[in-house]
Every structure is written in structure tokens, then in C-alpha cells.
Amino acid sequence: YLRLVEEAAAHLGGADEGRWVRRLRAESRNIDLALDQSQRDDPTDAHPRLCLGLARFWAQTSRNHTGLRRFGDACAAVATLPPTPRHAELWFWKGLFHAQVHDPDGADDAYARSLELCRALGDRRGEAHLLRRQASLRQTLQQDRAARR
């Protein structure tokens, strides 16, 4: 299922997106089983790759809690490994799903970890992207607090 998920990810956002979303939905039970198995058997490679391949699908189909749980598992599995661009991307998506489920503190923590990894890797583009995300998140928090007063 890793091949299917990675192929689908390449098409999400493109002209064939609807077809790929339908296919992922149709295979969702099997994909869930593949995620469970990869978490047990290959938590530092196949599992993160499956999560990254499904990230956009989960976000587009409002499966934010699923994304958050799965990315939480993937980030925990790679937390002590040397930094890679994939690890930075995992933490970014974890932050995005935290934000989607209205957990700004969790989002900020995950974005901060992703930012730390980007800096360690010398990824200036990723660093700039995360700094913008953090600023946007903080602005939203300030607006929410002001609206409650």
C-alpha cells in the first residue's frame, strides 16, 4: 500500500485528484491496516512515508484527528534519530493537524521542532516557511483572545 499511497500523493492537487481521493477512500481499511503494521514493523521508514503520503488526503477529507494521531506516532518514532528533511516535514504536518483540531499550543510546539530541524539541516526555505506559519498562528491566537474580551 506504500506504493499506492505515494502514487496517490503525487496526484493530489492535480487534475486527477478526485479519482485518487476515491481510490484512497475505497482502500481506507486496508491502508489503516498497513499503517498499523508499518508502525509495528518499520516505524522509522515505511510508517513516516505512509503518513506523509496521506497527509494531504487526511487534510482535504477532514480526517484531522487521524492525521494528528498518525503523525504523533511517526514523530515519536523518529524523535531521537539524526535530522532529515523527512523528519522536519513530519513535524510540520503534526503542527498543521494540531492547528486543525484547535490545539494552538500543540501546533506551536510541533512547528518549533520542525523549525529546529530545518535549521540543523541548513534548510533556509523550510525555516522561512515555518516562521511564517508560527507568526500566522500567533496572530490568530491574539485575535481569538481579543474577540473573547
Short mmCIF file of C-alpha atoms in Angstrom, two decimals:
data_model
loop_
_atom_site.label_atom_id
_atom_site.label_comp_id
_atom_site.label_asym_id
_atom_site.label_seq_id
_atom_site.Cartn_x
_atom_site.Cartn_y
_atom_site.Cartn_z
CA TYR A 1 0.00 0.00 0.00
CA LEU A 2 3.00 2.27 0.34
CA ARG A 3 3.34 2.41 -3.44
CA LEU A 4 -0.37 3.25 -3.84
CA VAL A 5 -0.23 5.99 -1.21
CA GLU A 6 2.91 7.58 -2.63
CA GLU A 7 1.49 7.47 -6.15
CA ALA A 8 -1.79 8.99 -4.97
CA ALA A 9 0.09 11.74 -3.10
CA ALA A 10 1.77 12.75 -6.34
CA HIS A 11 -1.65 13.27 -7.93
CA LEU A 12 -3.47 15.04 -5.10
CA GLY A 13 -3.86 18.67 -6.04
CA GLY A 14 -3.76 17.78 -9.74
CA ALA A 15 -6.31 17.13 -12.45
CA ASP A 16 -6.87 13.51 -11.35
CA GLU A 17 -7.33 14.38 -7.68
CA GLY A 18 -10.94 13.19 -7.47
CA ARG A 19 -10.08 9.77 -8.84
CA TRP A 20 -7.22 9.36 -6.36
CA VAL A 21 -9.29 10.54 -3.40
CA ARG A 22 -11.99 7.99 -4.31
CA ARG A 23 -9.35 5.28 -4.59
CA LEU A 24 -7.83 6.13 -1.20
CA ARG A 25 -11.30 6.18 0.37
CA ALA A 26 -12.08 2.79 -1.16
CA GLU A 27 -8.84 1.36 0.21
CA SER A 28 -9.01 3.15 3.57
CA ARG A 29 -9.49 -0.01 5.66
CA ASN A 30 -6.51 -1.70 4.04
CA ILE A 31 -4.46 1.48 4.33
CA ASP A 32 -5.29 1.65 8.04
CA LEU A 33 -4.07 -1.92 8.43
CA ALA A 34 -0.89 -1.05 6.52
CA LEU A 35 -0.36 1.95 8.80
CA ASP A 36 -0.78 -0.23 11.89
CA GLN A 37 1.61 -2.85 10.55
CA SER A 38 4.21 -0.31 9.45
CA GLN A 39 4.07 1.35 12.86
CA ARG A 40 4.94 -2.00 14.43
CA ASP A 41 7.38 -3.33 11.83
CA ASP A 42 9.03 -0.26 10.28
CA PRO A 43 8.27 2.80 12.41
CA THR A 44 11.17 4.92 11.17
CA ASP A 45 10.79 4.46 7.40
CA ALA A 46 7.60 2.94 5.99
CA HIS A 47 5.30 4.41 8.63
CA PRO A 48 6.50 8.02 8.18
CA ARG A 49 6.38 7.58 4.40
CA LEU A 50 2.77 6.37 4.58
CA CYS A 51 1.84 9.30 6.83
CA LEU A 52 3.48 11.83 4.53
CA GLY A 53 1.78 10.26 1.53
CA LEU A 54 -1.61 10.51 3.24
CA ALA A 55 -1.19 13.97 4.81
CA ARG A 56 -2.92 15.95 2.08
CA PHE A 57 -5.66 13.32 1.77
CA TRP A 58 -6.36 13.48 5.52
CA ALA A 59 -6.33 17.29 5.47
CA GLN A 60 -8.62 17.53 2.43
CA THR A 61 -11.11 14.98 3.74
CA SER A 62 -11.26 16.46 7.28
CA ARG A 63 -9.56 13.47 8.88
CA ASN A 64 -7.61 15.79 11.14
CA HIS A 65 -7.72 13.61 14.25
CA THR A 66 -6.46 10.64 12.25
CA GLY A 67 -3.66 12.76 10.84
CA LEU A 68 -2.74 14.08 14.26
CA ARG A 69 -2.64 10.62 15.82
CA ARG A 70 -0.65 9.07 12.99
CA PHE A 71 1.82 11.94 12.75
CA GLY A 72 2.21 11.87 16.53
CA ASP A 73 3.26 8.22 16.27
CA ALA A 74 5.60 8.92 13.36
CA CYS A 75 7.25 11.90 15.08
CA ALA A 76 7.75 9.90 18.27
CA ALA A 77 9.43 7.11 16.29
CA VAL A 78 11.99 9.42 14.66
CA ALA A 79 12.48 11.87 17.54
CA THR A 80 15.89 10.54 18.57
CA LEU A 81 17.25 9.93 15.06
CA PRO A 82 19.60 12.33 13.27
CA PRO A 83 17.63 15.09 11.49
CA THR A 84 16.46 14.61 7.93
CA PRO A 85 14.19 16.68 5.69
CA ARG A 86 11.54 13.96 6.07
CA HIS A 87 11.60 14.37 9.85
CA ALA A 88 11.14 18.13 9.53
CA GLU A 89 8.18 17.51 7.24
CA LEU A 90 6.66 15.06 9.72
CA TRP A 91 6.78 17.67 12.49
CA PHE A 92 5.34 20.31 10.16
CA TRP A 93 2.30 18.15 9.37
CA LYS A 94 1.88 17.28 13.03
CA GLY A 95 1.73 21.02 13.71
CA LEU A 96 -0.77 21.56 10.94
CA PHE A 97 -3.08 18.86 12.30
CA HIS A 98 -2.77 20.30 15.81
CA ALA A 99 -3.87 23.64 14.37
CA GLN A 100 -6.75 21.99 12.50
CA VAL A 101 -8.11 20.46 15.73
CA HIS A 102 -7.80 23.83 17.51
CA ASP A 103 -4.74 22.98 19.61
CA PRO A 104 -2.52 26.02 19.07
CA ASP A 105 -0.04 25.04 21.78
CA GLY A 106 0.48 21.65 20.18
CA ALA A 107 0.82 23.30 16.78
CA ASP A 108 3.37 25.78 18.08
CA ASP A 109 5.42 23.00 19.71
CA ALA A 110 5.42 20.88 16.55
CA TYR A 111 6.26 23.86 14.31
CA ALA A 112 9.10 24.76 16.70
CA ARG A 113 10.52 21.22 16.41
CA SER A 114 10.24 21.33 12.63
CA LEU A 115 11.94 24.73 12.62
CA GLU A 116 14.74 23.36 14.79
CA LEU A 117 15.27 20.51 12.32
CA CYS A 118 15.24 22.86 9.32
CA ARG A 119 17.88 25.00 11.00
CA ALA A 120 20.01 21.94 11.81
CA LEU A 121 19.76 20.90 8.15
CA GLY A 122 20.51 24.39 6.81
CA ASP A 123 17.11 24.47 5.10
CA ARG A 124 16.53 28.21 4.85
CA ARG A 125 13.39 27.83 2.75
CA GLY A 126 11.81 25.47 5.28
CA GLU A 127 12.88 27.80 8.07
CA ALA A 128 11.19 30.78 6.40
CA HIS A 129 8.02 28.76 5.79
CA LEU A 130 7.83 27.71 9.44
CA LEU A 131 8.49 31.20 10.73
CA ARG A 132 5.54 32.41 8.62
CA ARG A 133 3.37 29.58 9.99
CA GLN A 134 4.29 30.42 13.56
CA ALA A 135 3.61 34.13 13.02
CA SER A 136 0.23 33.34 11.47
CA LEU A 137 -0.63 31.01 14.34
CA ARG A 138 0.31 33.63 16.93
CA GLN A 139 -1.69 36.30 15.11
CA THR A 140 -4.74 34.04 15.09
CA LEU A 141 -4.30 33.39 18.81
CA GLN A 142 -4.11 37.11 19.54
CA GLN A 143 -7.25 37.75 17.51
CA ASP A 144 -9.09 34.94 19.31
CA ARG A 145 -8.08 36.30 22.70
CA ALA A 146 -9.12 39.82 21.73
CA ALA A 147 -12.51 38.57 20.49
CA ARG A 148 -13.17 36.83 23.83
CA ARG A 149 -12.61 40.03 25.83
#
